[in-house]
Coordinates of C-alpha atoms in Angstrom, one line a residue:
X455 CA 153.9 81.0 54.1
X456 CA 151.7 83.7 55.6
X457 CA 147.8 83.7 54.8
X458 CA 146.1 86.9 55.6
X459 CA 142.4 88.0 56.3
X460 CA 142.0 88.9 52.5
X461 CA 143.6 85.4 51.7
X462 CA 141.0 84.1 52.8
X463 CA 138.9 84.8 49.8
X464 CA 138.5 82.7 47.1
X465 CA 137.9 84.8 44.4
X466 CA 135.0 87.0 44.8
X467 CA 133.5 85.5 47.2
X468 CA 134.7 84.9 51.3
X469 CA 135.9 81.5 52.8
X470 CA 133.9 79.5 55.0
X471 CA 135.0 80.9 58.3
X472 CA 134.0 84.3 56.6
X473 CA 130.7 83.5 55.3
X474 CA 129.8 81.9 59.0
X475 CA 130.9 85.2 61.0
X476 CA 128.1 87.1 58.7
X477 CA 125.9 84.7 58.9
X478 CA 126.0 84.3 62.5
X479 CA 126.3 88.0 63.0
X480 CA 130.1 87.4 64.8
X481 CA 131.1 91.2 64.5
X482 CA 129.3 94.3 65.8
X483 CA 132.2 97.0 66.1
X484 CA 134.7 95.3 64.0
X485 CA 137.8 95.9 66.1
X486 CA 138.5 92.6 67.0
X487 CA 136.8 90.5 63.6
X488 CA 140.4 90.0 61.9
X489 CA 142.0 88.1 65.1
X490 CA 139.0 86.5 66.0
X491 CA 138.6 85.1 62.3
X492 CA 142.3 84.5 61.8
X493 CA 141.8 82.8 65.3
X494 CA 138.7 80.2 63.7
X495 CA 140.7 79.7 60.5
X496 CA 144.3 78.8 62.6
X497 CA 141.8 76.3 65.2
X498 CA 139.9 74.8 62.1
X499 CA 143.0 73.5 60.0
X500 CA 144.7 71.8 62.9
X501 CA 141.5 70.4 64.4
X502 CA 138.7 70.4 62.1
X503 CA 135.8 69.6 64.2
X504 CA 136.8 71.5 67.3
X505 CA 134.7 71.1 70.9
X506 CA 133.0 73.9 72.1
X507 CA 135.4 74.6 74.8
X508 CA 138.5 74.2 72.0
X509 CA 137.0 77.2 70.1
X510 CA 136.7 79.2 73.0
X511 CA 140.0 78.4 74.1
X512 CA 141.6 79.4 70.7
X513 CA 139.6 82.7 70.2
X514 CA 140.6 83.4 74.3
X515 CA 142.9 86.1 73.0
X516 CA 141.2 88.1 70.9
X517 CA 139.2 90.7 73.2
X518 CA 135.5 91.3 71.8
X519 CA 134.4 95.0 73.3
X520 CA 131.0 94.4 72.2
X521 CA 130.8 90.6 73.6
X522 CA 129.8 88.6 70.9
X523 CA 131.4 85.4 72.2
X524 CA 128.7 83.6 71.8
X525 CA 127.7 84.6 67.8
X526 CA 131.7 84.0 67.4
X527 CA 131.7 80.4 69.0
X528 CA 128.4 79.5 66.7
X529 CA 130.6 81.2 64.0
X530 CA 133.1 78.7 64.4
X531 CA 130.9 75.7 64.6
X532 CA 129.0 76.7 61.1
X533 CA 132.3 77.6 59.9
X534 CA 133.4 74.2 61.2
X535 CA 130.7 72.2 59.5
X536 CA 131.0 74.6 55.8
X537 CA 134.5 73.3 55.9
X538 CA 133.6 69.8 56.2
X539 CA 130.7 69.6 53.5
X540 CA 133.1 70.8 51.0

């Protein structure tokens, strides 16, 4: 089974992972959102609660032009905690 980015949704309204790259304003350009939220979502269903260091080790290749590491790391920590509060 393949999930894509838009099967991510549920419904009208975006997954967890989704929800925590807006919130935590994880995407400037856009060119590299997709992989690096495909990236979260693949990390967050094998280990849940991920270390710091694991999330930046699983987005590690995805290339950000703009550099938001860091907004795409506290993505994946809110995204992280969403996932676990149900």
């Amino acid at each position: 089974r393949i999930t894509t980015l838009e099967g991510l949704i549920q419904g009208e309204e975006l997954g967890p992972v989704q929800q925590a790259f807006v919130e935590e304003d994880a995407m400037q350009c856009g060119y590299c959102t997709p992989g690096q939220i495909m990236s979260v979502e693949g990390l967050l269903r094998a280990r849940p609660q991920p270390s710091t260091e694991e999330i930046r080790q699983a987005v590690s290749g995805n290339l950000c032009r703009c550099g938001a590491y860091p907004h795409i790391v506290n993505a994946a920590v809110k995204a992280a905690d969403m996932k676990a509060k149900g």
